[in-house]
Amino acid sequence: MPEKLAIVRTVAELRHAVAAHKAAGRTVGLIPTMGALHEGHVSLVAGALARGDAPVASIFVNPTQFGPNEDFAAYPRDEAGDFAKLEAAGCRIVFAPAKEEMYPAPMLTTVKVTGVTDGLCGPFRPGHFDGVATVVTKLLMMAMPDRGYFGEKDFQQLQVIKAMVRDLAMPIEIVGMPTVREPDGLAMSSRNRYLSPAERTTALQLHRQMTAVAAAVRDGKASCTAVTTAASQALLAAGFDKVEYLTVVDAESLQPLDKVAGPARIIAATRLGRTRLIDNIAVD
Ligand code: PAF
């Protein structure tokens, strides 16, 4: 039987519950989420347990990281289901605050990370990374964990958070965990539930095309631009509505590359019907 999950709604309760674990000599790992949990989130809890951390998850659909025409209102919410998954995974505390607890007063402060936010999703989602950096800073300050766990699926977000923690000298280790995929290769995402059955079949092409790009880039015969352009065209021909970007970038700076000479990522954002699908894979 997994130990009972403590459900806390206020910052004071969260700090009290975290302090009890620290007083018992345990390290603490924070897993920030927006709920609608899937196997990818469960793997973050497993990552914390594997490092000996008491896992503390947060569930908060953060309004400040959604644009005016994005899916904040429609974003899937299933608190009871999420609590059950967290408890079964061995999570010890879940912080599920109301909006008034996270933002009790109009915010006069924004955390803004530059450079790694300039390209990729940055221009397509203005203000998104400011919303993410600010809420993650608040969550880290509220829980004061030893480690924070984030999925590599949101690779640009992971680099933004690593840069922020480094620049602000936060005494917290950021751990990136590998993307968890469906058996057919589709990266797990809370937004996959927006896909119709036909779109779900089409969606597979994203990982397939990216895998083909990875093979061609490793092969080194064609330029990155040539292979990513061909892959974008193949996605549009397969039924994708838009390829916002499909590119090869340096794995840390996220600057575009035309030849790979060190750790790199193939990274993409696409639109299929009402669903925005992102993915990335490593090429070393
Ligand atoms: O990746 C997410 O689910 C969110 O961007 C995060 C990190 C929980 C911040 O709201």
PDB file of C-alpha atoms and ligand atoms in Angstrom:
ATOM      1  CA  MET A   1       0.000   0.000   0.000  1.00  0.00           C
ATOM      2  CA  PRO A   2       1.484   3.393  -0.941  1.00  0.00           C
ATOM      3  CA  GLU A   3       1.702   5.892   1.924  1.00  0.00           C
ATOM      4  CA  LYS A   4      -1.120   8.383   2.116  1.00  0.00           C
ATOM      5  CA  LEU A   5      -0.735  11.504   0.012  1.00  0.00           C
ATOM      6  CA  ALA A   6      -0.984  14.745   2.002  1.00  0.00           C
ATOM      7  CA  ILE A   7      -3.155  17.237   0.096  1.00  0.00           C
ATOM      8  CA  VAL A   8      -2.343  20.848   0.941  1.00  0.00           C
ATOM      9  CA  ARG A   9      -3.947  23.999  -0.433  1.00  0.00           C
ATOM     10  CA  THR A  10      -2.047  26.841   1.211  1.00  0.00           C
ATOM     11  CA  VAL A  11       1.588  27.928   1.212  1.00  0.00           C
ATOM     12  CA  ALA A  12       1.661  27.700   5.013  1.00  0.00           C
ATOM     13  CA  GLU A  13       0.433  24.062   4.928  1.00  0.00           C
ATOM     14  CA  LEU A  14       2.937  23.239   2.173  1.00  0.00           C
ATOM     15  CA  ARG A  15       5.864  24.687   4.148  1.00  0.00           C
ATOM     16  CA  HIS A  16       4.755  22.843   7.263  1.00  0.00           C
ATOM     17  CA  ALA A  17       4.484  19.496   5.424  1.00  0.00           C
ATOM     18  CA  VAL A  18       7.856  19.969   3.668  1.00  0.00           C
ATOM     19  CA  ALA A  19       9.505  20.950   6.972  1.00  0.00           C
ATOM     20  CA  ALA A  20       8.325  17.666   8.544  1.00  0.00           C
ATOM     21  CA  HIS A  21      10.137  15.679   5.823  1.00  0.00           C
ATOM     22  CA  LYS A  22      13.295  17.795   6.165  1.00  0.00           C
ATOM     23  CA  ALA A  23      13.194  17.435   9.967  1.00  0.00           C
ATOM     24  CA  ALA A  24      13.114  13.656   9.460  1.00  0.00           C
ATOM     25  CA  GLY A  25      16.349  13.978   7.466  1.00  0.00           C
ATOM     26  CA  ARG A  26      14.819  13.586   4.000  1.00  0.00           C
ATOM     27  CA  THR A  27      15.614  15.614   0.901  1.00  0.00           C
ATOM     28  CA  VAL A  28      12.651  16.956  -1.043  1.00  0.00           C
ATOM     29  CA  GLY A  29      11.975  16.904  -4.806  1.00  0.00           C
ATOM     30  CA  LEU A  30       9.388  19.279  -6.298  1.00  0.00           C
ATOM     31  CA  ILE A  31       7.447  18.207  -9.385  1.00  0.00           C
ATOM     32  CA  PRO A  32       5.553  21.237 -10.716  1.00  0.00           C
ATOM     33  CA  THR A  33       2.602  20.269 -12.951  1.00  0.00           C
ATOM     34  CA  MET A  34      -0.601  21.669 -14.358  1.00  0.00           C
ATOM     35  CA  GLY A  35      -2.439  18.407 -13.615  1.00  0.00           C
ATOM     36  CA  ALA A  36      -4.150  16.085 -16.153  1.00  0.00           C
ATOM     37  CA  LEU A  37      -1.333  13.759 -15.202  1.00  0.00           C
ATOM     38  CA  HIS A  38       0.016  10.981 -17.413  1.00  0.00           C
ATOM     39  CA  GLU A  39       2.920   8.518 -17.367  1.00  0.00           C
ATOM     40  CA  GLY A  40       5.365  11.344 -18.064  1.00  0.00           C
ATOM     41  CA  HIS A  41       4.458  13.023 -14.777  1.00  0.00           C
ATOM     42  CA  VAL A  42       4.551   9.672 -12.972  1.00  0.00           C
ATOM     43  CA  SER A  43       8.132   9.221 -14.256  1.00  0.00           C
ATOM     44  CA  LEU A  44       9.073  12.527 -12.567  1.00  0.00           C
ATOM     45  CA  VAL A  45       7.810  11.162  -9.242  1.00  0.00           C
ATOM     46  CA  ALA A  46       9.824   7.991  -9.909  1.00  0.00           C
ATOM     47  CA  GLY A  47      12.881  10.150 -10.669  1.00  0.00           C
ATOM     48  CA  ALA A  48      12.538  11.888  -7.311  1.00  0.00           C
ATOM     49  CA  LEU A  49      12.122   8.575  -5.466  1.00  0.00           C
ATOM     50  CA  ALA A  50      15.164   7.125  -7.275  1.00  0.00           C
ATOM     51  CA  ARG A  51      17.288  10.014  -5.958  1.00  0.00           C
ATOM     52  CA  GLY A  52      15.986   9.499  -2.423  1.00  0.00           C
ATOM     53  CA  ASP A  53      13.818  12.641  -2.424  1.00  0.00           C
ATOM     54  CA  ALA A  54      10.398  12.823  -0.803  1.00  0.00           C
ATOM     55  CA  PRO A  55       8.309  13.729  -3.888  1.00  0.00           C
ATOM     56  CA  VAL A  56       6.169  16.860  -3.600  1.00  0.00           C
ATOM     57  CA  ALA A  57       3.959  17.619  -6.633  1.00  0.00           C
ATOM     58  CA  SER A  58       2.125  20.829  -7.379  1.00  0.00           C
ATOM     59  CA  ILE A  59      -1.001  21.094  -9.503  1.00  0.00           C
ATOM     60  CA  PHE A  60      -1.851  24.572 -10.736  1.00  0.00           C
ATOM     61  CA  VAL A  61      -3.119  25.564 -14.164  1.00  0.00           C
ATOM     62  CA  ASN A  62      -1.206  28.817 -14.316  1.00  0.00           C
ATOM     63  CA  PRO A  63      -3.235  31.481 -16.145  1.00  0.00           C
ATOM     64  CA  THR A  64      -0.260  33.793 -16.726  1.00  0.00           C
ATOM     65  CA  GLN A  65       1.473  31.389 -19.109  1.00  0.00           C
ATOM     66  CA  PHE A  66      -1.491  31.139 -21.511  1.00  0.00           C
ATOM     67  CA  GLY A  67      -2.045  33.682 -24.288  1.00  0.00           C
ATOM     68  CA  PRO A  68      -5.492  35.275 -24.797  1.00  0.00           C
ATOM     69  CA  ASN A  69      -6.363  32.840 -27.624  1.00  0.00           C
ATOM     70  CA  GLU A  70      -4.890  29.755 -25.968  1.00  0.00           C
ATOM     71  CA  ASP A  71      -6.542  26.848 -24.154  1.00  0.00           C
ATOM     72  CA  PHE A  72      -6.532  28.013 -20.510  1.00  0.00           C
ATOM     73  CA  ALA A  73     -10.312  27.506 -20.083  1.00  0.00           C
ATOM     74  CA  ALA A  74     -10.304  24.172 -21.945  1.00  0.00           C
ATOM     75  CA  TYR A  75      -7.133  22.813 -20.327  1.00  0.00           C
ATOM     76  CA  PRO A  76      -8.061  19.370 -18.913  1.00  0.00           C
ATOM     77  CA  ARG A  77      -8.645  19.263 -15.147  1.00  0.00           C
ATOM     78  CA  ASP A  78      -9.060  16.033 -13.153  1.00  0.00           C
ATOM     79  CA  GLU A  79      -8.010  16.700  -9.571  1.00  0.00           C
ATOM     80  CA  ALA A  80      -9.362  13.477  -8.033  1.00  0.00           C
ATOM     81  CA  GLY A  81      -7.766  11.349 -10.775  1.00  0.00           C
ATOM     82  CA  ASP A  82      -4.469  13.229 -10.380  1.00  0.00           C
ATOM     83  CA  PHE A  83      -4.418  12.714  -6.598  1.00  0.00           C
ATOM     84  CA  ALA A  84      -4.987   8.951  -7.082  1.00  0.00           C
ATOM     85  CA  LYS A  85      -2.142   8.733  -9.639  1.00  0.00           C
ATOM     86  CA  LEU A  86       0.224  10.673  -7.393  1.00  0.00           C
ATOM     87  CA  GLU A  87      -0.560   8.534  -4.355  1.00  0.00           C
ATOM     88  CA  ALA A  88      -0.095   5.303  -6.361  1.00  0.00           C
ATOM     89  CA  ALA A  89       3.255   6.624  -7.677  1.00  0.00           C
ATOM     90  CA  GLY A  90       4.557   7.240  -4.139  1.00  0.00           C
ATOM     91  CA  CYS A  91       4.212  11.022  -4.046  1.00  0.00           C
ATOM     92  CA  ARG A  92       4.085  12.307  -0.458  1.00  0.00           C
ATOM     93  CA  ILE A  93       2.603  15.805  -0.717  1.00  0.00           C
ATOM     94  CA  VAL A  94       0.498  17.528  -3.360  1.00  0.00           C
ATOM     95  CA  PHE A  95       0.116  21.303  -3.331  1.00  0.00           C
ATOM     96  CA  ALA A  96      -3.080  22.253  -5.173  1.00  0.00           C
ATOM     97  CA  PRO A  97      -3.631  25.950  -4.533  1.00  0.00           C
ATOM     98  CA  ALA A  98      -6.478  28.155  -5.673  1.00  0.00           C
ATOM     99  CA  LYS A  99      -5.588  31.096  -7.922  1.00  0.00           C
ATOM    100  CA  GLU A 100      -6.016  33.457  -4.929  1.00  0.00           C
ATOM    101  CA  GLU A 101      -3.353  31.519  -2.989  1.00  0.00           C
ATOM    102  CA  MET A 102      -0.822  31.683  -5.856  1.00  0.00           C
ATOM    103  CA  TYR A 103      -1.617  35.279  -6.770  1.00  0.00           C
ATOM    104  CA  PRO A 104      -3.041  36.942  -3.617  1.00  0.00           C
ATOM    105  CA  ALA A 105      -2.217  40.437  -4.899  1.00  0.00           C
ATOM    106  CA  PRO A 106      -1.658  41.966  -8.345  1.00  0.00           C
ATOM    107  CA  MET A 107       1.852  40.881  -9.355  1.00  0.00           C
ATOM    108  CA  LEU A 108       4.396  43.704  -9.480  1.00  0.00           C
ATOM    109  CA  THR A 109       7.217  41.272 -10.251  1.00  0.00           C
ATOM    110  CA  THR A 110       7.928  39.204 -13.362  1.00  0.00           C
ATOM    111  CA  VAL A 111      10.840  36.810 -13.824  1.00  0.00           C
ATOM    112  CA  LYS A 112      12.090  37.190 -17.400  1.00  0.00           C
ATOM    113  CA  VAL A 113      14.715  34.916 -18.924  1.00  0.00           C
ATOM    114  CA  THR A 114      16.296  36.192 -22.148  1.00  0.00           C
ATOM    115  CA  GLY A 115      18.362  34.426 -24.834  1.00  0.00           C
ATOM    116  CA  VAL A 116      16.973  30.900 -24.595  1.00  0.00           C
ATOM    117  CA  THR A 117      13.452  32.361 -24.904  1.00  0.00           C
ATOM    118  CA  ASP A 118      14.182  34.356 -28.087  1.00  0.00           C
ATOM    119  CA  GLY A 119      13.519  31.581 -30.619  1.00  0.00           C
ATOM    120  CA  LEU A 120      11.412  28.412 -30.977  1.00  0.00           C
ATOM    121  CA  CYS A 121       8.172  28.820 -28.930  1.00  0.00           C
ATOM    122  CA  GLY A 122       9.149  32.348 -27.786  1.00  0.00           C
ATOM    123  CA  PRO A 123       7.818  34.303 -30.798  1.00  0.00           C
ATOM    124  CA  PHE A 124       4.753  32.035 -31.154  1.00  0.00           C
ATOM    125  CA  ARG A 125       3.711  32.361 -27.488  1.00  0.00           C
ATOM    126  CA  PRO A 126       4.512  35.938 -26.382  1.00  0.00           C
ATOM    127  CA  GLY A 127       4.720  36.193 -22.591  1.00  0.00           C
ATOM    128  CA  HIS A 128       4.529  32.417 -22.110  1.00  0.00           C
ATOM    129  CA  PHE A 129       8.022  31.939 -20.685  1.00  0.00           C
ATOM    130  CA  ASP A 130       7.641  34.982 -18.404  1.00  0.00           C
ATOM    131  CA  GLY A 131       4.552  33.276 -16.973  1.00  0.00           C
ATOM    132  CA  VAL A 132       6.398  29.963 -16.599  1.00  0.00           C
ATOM    133  CA  ALA A 133       9.568  31.480 -15.069  1.00  0.00           C
ATOM    134  CA  THR A 134       7.547  33.556 -12.612  1.00  0.00           C
ATOM    135  CA  VAL A 135       5.251  30.753 -11.434  1.00  0.00           C
ATOM    136  CA  VAL A 136       8.122  28.248 -11.197  1.00  0.00           C
ATOM    137  CA  THR A 137      10.115  30.759  -9.121  1.00  0.00           C
ATOM    138  CA  LYS A 138       7.120  31.148  -6.821  1.00  0.00           C
ATOM    139  CA  LEU A 139       6.640  27.374  -6.527  1.00  0.00           C
ATOM    140  CA  LEU A 140      10.362  26.861  -5.789  1.00  0.00           C
ATOM    141  CA  MET A 141      10.321  29.628  -3.157  1.00  0.00           C
ATOM    142  CA  MET A 142       7.151  28.201  -1.602  1.00  0.00           C
ATOM    143  CA  ALA A 143       8.414  24.606  -1.358  1.00  0.00           C
ATOM    144  CA  MET A 144      12.199  25.246  -1.103  1.00  0.00           C
ATOM    145  CA  PRO A 145      13.002  21.741  -2.441  1.00  0.00           C
ATOM    146  CA  ASP A 146      16.468  20.254  -2.819  1.00  0.00           C
ATOM    147  CA  ARG A 147      15.682  19.312  -6.435  1.00  0.00           C
ATOM    148  CA  GLY A 148      13.096  20.284  -9.053  1.00  0.00           C
ATOM    149  CA  TYR A 149      11.984  17.742 -11.672  1.00  0.00           C
ATOM    150  CA  PHE A 150      10.917  18.738 -15.185  1.00  0.00           C
ATOM    151  CA  GLY A 151      10.276  16.726 -18.360  1.00  0.00           C
ATOM    152  CA  GLU A 152      12.555  17.043 -21.382  1.00  0.00           C
ATOM    153  CA  LYS A 153       9.384  17.006 -23.494  1.00  0.00           C
ATOM    154  CA  ASP A 154       9.196  20.781 -22.830  1.00  0.00           C
ATOM    155  CA  PHE A 155      12.855  21.138 -23.719  1.00  0.00           C
ATOM    156  CA  GLN A 156      12.902  24.924 -24.123  1.00  0.00           C
ATOM    157  CA  GLN A 157      11.070  25.312 -20.793  1.00  0.00           C
ATOM    158  CA  LEU A 158      13.712  23.082 -19.147  1.00  0.00           C
ATOM    159  CA  GLN A 159      16.541  25.288 -20.494  1.00  0.00           C
ATOM    160  CA  VAL A 160      14.689  28.430 -19.338  1.00  0.00           C
ATOM    161  CA  ILE A 161      14.332  27.030 -15.819  1.00  0.00           C
ATOM    162  CA  LYS A 162      17.964  25.845 -15.686  1.00  0.00           C
ATOM    163  CA  ALA A 163      19.165  29.316 -16.779  1.00  0.00           C
ATOM    164  CA  MET A 164      16.895  31.035 -14.242  1.00  0.00           C
ATOM    165  CA  VAL A 165      18.025  28.844 -11.323  1.00  0.00           C
ATOM    166  CA  ARG A 166      21.680  29.351 -12.296  1.00  0.00           C
ATOM    167  CA  ASP A 167      21.377  33.134 -12.807  1.00  0.00           C
ATOM    168  CA  LEU A 168      19.444  33.712  -9.577  1.00  0.00           C
ATOM    169  CA  ALA A 169      21.721  31.338  -7.588  1.00  0.00           C
ATOM    170  CA  MET A 170      18.760  29.350  -6.301  1.00  0.00           C
ATOM    171  CA  PRO A 171      20.139  26.513  -4.146  1.00  0.00           C
ATOM    172  CA  ILE A 172      18.132  23.907  -6.062  1.00  0.00           C
ATOM    173  CA  GLU A 173      19.259  21.247  -8.537  1.00  0.00           C
ATOM    174  CA  ILE A 174      17.129  21.051 -11.678  1.00  0.00           C
ATOM    175  CA  VAL A 175      16.745  17.503 -13.010  1.00  0.00           C
ATOM    176  CA  GLY A 176      15.547  16.958 -16.601  1.00  0.00           C
ATOM    177  CA  MET A 177      13.796  13.627 -17.105  1.00  0.00           C
ATOM    178  CA  PRO A 178      13.499  11.831 -20.486  1.00  0.00           C
ATOM    179  CA  THR A 179      10.289  12.163 -22.503  1.00  0.00           C
ATOM    180  CA  VAL A 180       7.851   9.289 -21.980  1.00  0.00           C
ATOM    181  CA  ARG A 181       6.238   8.059 -25.198  1.00  0.00           C
ATOM    182  CA  GLU A 182       3.197   6.020 -26.171  1.00  0.00           C
ATOM    183  CA  PRO A 183       4.181   2.591 -27.563  1.00  0.00           C
ATOM    184  CA  ASP A 184       3.858   4.022 -31.106  1.00  0.00           C
ATOM    185  CA  GLY A 185       6.241   6.908 -30.360  1.00  0.00           C
ATOM    186  CA  LEU A 186       3.882   9.847 -29.693  1.00  0.00           C
ATOM    187  CA  ALA A 187       5.261  11.924 -26.815  1.00  0.00           C
ATOM    188  CA  MET A 188       2.864  11.866 -23.855  1.00  0.00           C
ATOM    189  CA  SER A 189       1.139  15.190 -23.266  1.00  0.00           C
ATOM    190  CA  SER A 190      -1.940  16.346 -21.375  1.00  0.00           C
ATOM    191  CA  ARG A 191      -3.027  17.980 -24.647  1.00  0.00           C
ATOM    192  CA  ASN A 192      -3.046  14.658 -26.590  1.00  0.00           C
ATOM    193  CA  ARG A 193      -6.605  14.172 -25.346  1.00  0.00           C
ATOM    194  CA  TYR A 194      -7.706  16.993 -27.683  1.00  0.00           C
ATOM    195  CA  LEU A 195      -6.814  14.796 -30.712  1.00  0.00           C
ATOM    196  CA  SER A 196      -9.635  13.109 -32.674  1.00  0.00           C
ATOM    197  CA  PRO A 197      -8.974   9.431 -33.592  1.00  0.00           C
ATOM    198  CA  ALA A 198      -7.976  10.482 -37.138  1.00  0.00           C
ATOM    199  CA  GLU A 199      -5.673  13.227 -35.810  1.00  0.00           C
ATOM    200  CA  ARG A 200      -4.148  10.764 -33.334  1.00  0.00           C
ATOM    201  CA  THR A 201      -3.088   8.602 -36.312  1.00  0.00           C
ATOM    202  CA  THR A 202      -1.674  11.618 -38.173  1.00  0.00           C
ATOM    203  CA  ALA A 203       0.120  12.810 -35.017  1.00  0.00           C
ATOM    204  CA  LEU A 204       2.423   9.773 -35.198  1.00  0.00           C
ATOM    205  CA  GLN A 205       4.128  11.304 -38.199  1.00  0.00           C
ATOM    206  CA  LEU A 206       5.746  13.939 -36.000  1.00  0.00           C
ATOM    207  CA  HIS A 207       7.977  11.502 -34.135  1.00  0.00           C
ATOM    208  CA  ARG A 208       8.564   9.504 -37.332  1.00  0.00           C
ATOM    209  CA  GLN A 209       9.737  12.551 -39.271  1.00  0.00           C
ATOM    210  CA  MET A 210      11.888  13.730 -36.379  1.00  0.00           C
ATOM    211  CA  THR A 211      13.500  10.291 -36.103  1.00  0.00           C
ATOM    212  CA  ALA A 212      14.235  10.438 -39.849  1.00  0.00           C
ATOM    213  CA  VAL A 213      15.763  13.911 -39.405  1.00  0.00           C
ATOM    214  CA  ALA A 214      17.931  12.564 -36.557  1.00  0.00           C
ATOM    215  CA  ALA A 215      19.200   9.722 -38.752  1.00  0.00           C
ATOM    216  CA  ALA A 216      19.985  12.110 -41.627  1.00  0.00           C
ATOM    217  CA  VAL A 217      21.727  14.597 -39.305  1.00  0.00           C
ATOM    218  CA  ARG A 218      23.835  11.823 -37.760  1.00  0.00           C
ATOM    219  CA  ASP A 219      24.671  10.627 -41.271  1.00  0.00           C
ATOM    220  CA  GLY A 220      25.988  14.156 -41.888  1.00  0.00           C
ATOM    221  CA  LYS A 221      25.595  14.114 -45.700  1.00  0.00           C
ATOM    222  CA  ALA A 222      22.905  16.821 -45.991  1.00  0.00           C
ATOM    223  CA  SER A 223      22.635  20.167 -44.201  1.00  0.00           C
ATOM    224  CA  CYS A 224      20.279  20.366 -41.213  1.00  0.00           C
ATOM    225  CA  THR A 225      18.211  22.970 -43.070  1.00  0.00           C
ATOM    226  CA  ALA A 226      17.712  20.677 -46.068  1.00  0.00           C
ATOM    227  CA  VAL A 227      16.510  17.726 -43.973  1.00  0.00           C
ATOM    228  CA  THR A 228      14.271  19.772 -41.650  1.00  0.00           C
ATOM    229  CA  THR A 229      12.657  21.568 -44.612  1.00  0.00           C
ATOM    230  CA  ALA A 230      11.872  18.201 -46.236  1.00  0.00           C
ATOM    231  CA  ALA A 231      10.436  16.884 -42.939  1.00  0.00           C
ATOM    232  CA  SER A 232       8.229  19.977 -42.492  1.00  0.00           C
ATOM    233  CA  GLN A 233       6.851  19.509 -46.002  1.00  0.00           C
ATOM    234  CA  ALA A 234       6.167  15.824 -45.282  1.00  0.00           C
ATOM    235  CA  LEU A 235       4.216  16.790 -42.128  1.00  0.00           C
ATOM    236  CA  LEU A 236       2.068  19.288 -44.034  1.00  0.00           C
ATOM    237  CA  ALA A 237       1.449  16.657 -46.740  1.00  0.00           C
ATOM    238  CA  ALA A 238       0.431  14.165 -44.008  1.00  0.00           C
ATOM    239  CA  GLY A 239      -2.297  16.528 -42.755  1.00  0.00           C
ATOM    240  CA  PHE A 240      -0.662  18.815 -40.187  1.00  0.00           C
ATOM    241  CA  ASP A 241      -2.167  22.303 -40.353  1.00  0.00           C
ATOM    242  CA  LYS A 242       1.023  24.155 -39.523  1.00  0.00           C
ATOM    243  CA  VAL A 243       4.665  23.556 -38.675  1.00  0.00           C
ATOM    244  CA  GLU A 244       5.620  26.496 -36.452  1.00  0.00           C
ATOM    245  CA  TYR A 245       9.196  25.263 -36.440  1.00  0.00           C
ATOM    246  CA  LEU A 246      11.149  22.073 -36.987  1.00  0.00           C
ATOM    247  CA  THR A 247      14.799  22.759 -36.536  1.00  0.00           C
ATOM    248  CA  VAL A 248      18.125  21.536 -35.162  1.00  0.00           C
ATOM    249  CA  VAL A 249      19.501  23.546 -32.247  1.00  0.00           C
ATOM    250  CA  ASP A 250      22.415  23.516 -29.833  1.00  0.00           C
ATOM    251  CA  ALA A 251      21.169  21.564 -26.788  1.00  0.00           C
ATOM    252  CA  GLU A 252      22.059  24.327 -24.302  1.00  0.00           C
ATOM    253  CA  SER A 253      21.897  27.702 -26.072  1.00  0.00           C
ATOM    254  CA  LEU A 254      19.022  26.589 -28.358  1.00  0.00           C
ATOM    255  CA  GLN A 255      20.704  28.460 -31.228  1.00  0.00           C
ATOM    256  CA  PRO A 256      19.932  26.983 -34.691  1.00  0.00           C
ATOM    257  CA  LEU A 257      22.644  24.792 -36.216  1.00  0.00           C
ATOM    258  CA  ASP A 258      23.322  23.824 -39.788  1.00  0.00           C
ATOM    259  CA  LYS A 259      26.002  21.268 -38.905  1.00  0.00           C
ATOM    260  CA  VAL A 260      26.088  19.298 -35.670  1.00  0.00           C
ATOM    261  CA  ALA A 261      29.408  19.226 -33.804  1.00  0.00           C
ATOM    262  CA  GLY A 262      28.235  18.699 -30.187  1.00  0.00           C
ATOM    263  CA  PRO A 263      25.086  17.945 -28.182  1.00  0.00           C
ATOM    264  CA  ALA A 264      22.097  19.040 -30.278  1.00  0.00           C
ATOM    265  CA  ARG A 265      18.314  18.650 -30.339  1.00  0.00           C
ATOM    266  CA  ILE A 266      15.841  18.281 -33.138  1.00  0.00           C
ATOM    267  CA  ILE A 267      12.906  20.268 -31.891  1.00  0.00           C
ATOM    268  CA  ALA A 268       9.482  21.006 -33.339  1.00  0.00           C
ATOM    269  CA  ALA A 269       6.143  22.671 -32.684  1.00  0.00           C
ATOM    270  CA  THR A 270       3.194  21.915 -34.935  1.00  0.00           C
ATOM    271  CA  ARG A 271      -0.543  22.385 -35.114  1.00  0.00           C
ATOM    272  CA  LEU A 272      -2.958  19.584 -35.869  1.00  0.00           C
ATOM    273  CA  GLY A 273      -6.601  20.709 -35.671  1.00  0.00           C
ATOM    274  CA  ARG A 274      -7.007  22.449 -32.310  1.00  0.00           C
ATOM    275  CA  THR A 275      -3.965  20.724 -30.808  1.00  0.00           C
ATOM    276  CA  ARG A 276      -0.490  22.192 -30.560  1.00  0.00           C
ATOM    277  CA  LEU A 277       2.000  19.313 -30.538  1.00  0.00           C
ATOM    278  CA  ILE A 278       5.632  19.765 -29.530  1.00  0.00           C
ATOM    279  CA  ASP A 279       8.442  17.229 -29.445  1.00  0.00           C
ATOM    280  CA  ASN A 280      12.229  16.994 -29.444  1.00  0.00           C
ATOM    281  CA  ILE A 281      14.907  14.340 -29.688  1.00  0.00           C
ATOM    282  CA  ALA A 282      18.619  14.338 -28.933  1.00  0.00           C
ATOM    283  CA  VAL A 283      21.341  14.085 -31.571  1.00  0.00           C
ATOM    284  CA  ASP A 284      24.813  13.820 -30.135  1.00  0.00           C
TER     285      ASP A 284
HETATM  286  O1  PAF B   1       5.192  22.194 -17.697  1.00  0.00           O
HETATM  287  C1  PAF B   1       4.203  22.573 -17.049  1.00  0.00           C
HETATM  288  O2  PAF B   1       3.288  21.809 -16.782  1.00  0.00           O
HETATM  289  C2  PAF B   1       4.135  24.034 -16.604  1.00  0.00           C
HETATM  290  O3  PAF B   1       4.691  24.888 -17.551  1.00  0.00           O
HETATM  291  C3  PAF B   1       4.748  24.268 -15.220  1.00  0.00           C
HETATM  292  C4  PAF B   1       6.248  23.968 -15.225  1.00  0.00           C
HETATM  293  C5  PAF B   1       4.049  23.405 -14.185  1.00  0.00           C
HETATM  294  C6  PAF B   1       4.569  25.737 -14.810  1.00  0.00           C
HETATM  295  O4  PAF B   1       3.218  26.084 -14.738  1.00  0.00           O
END
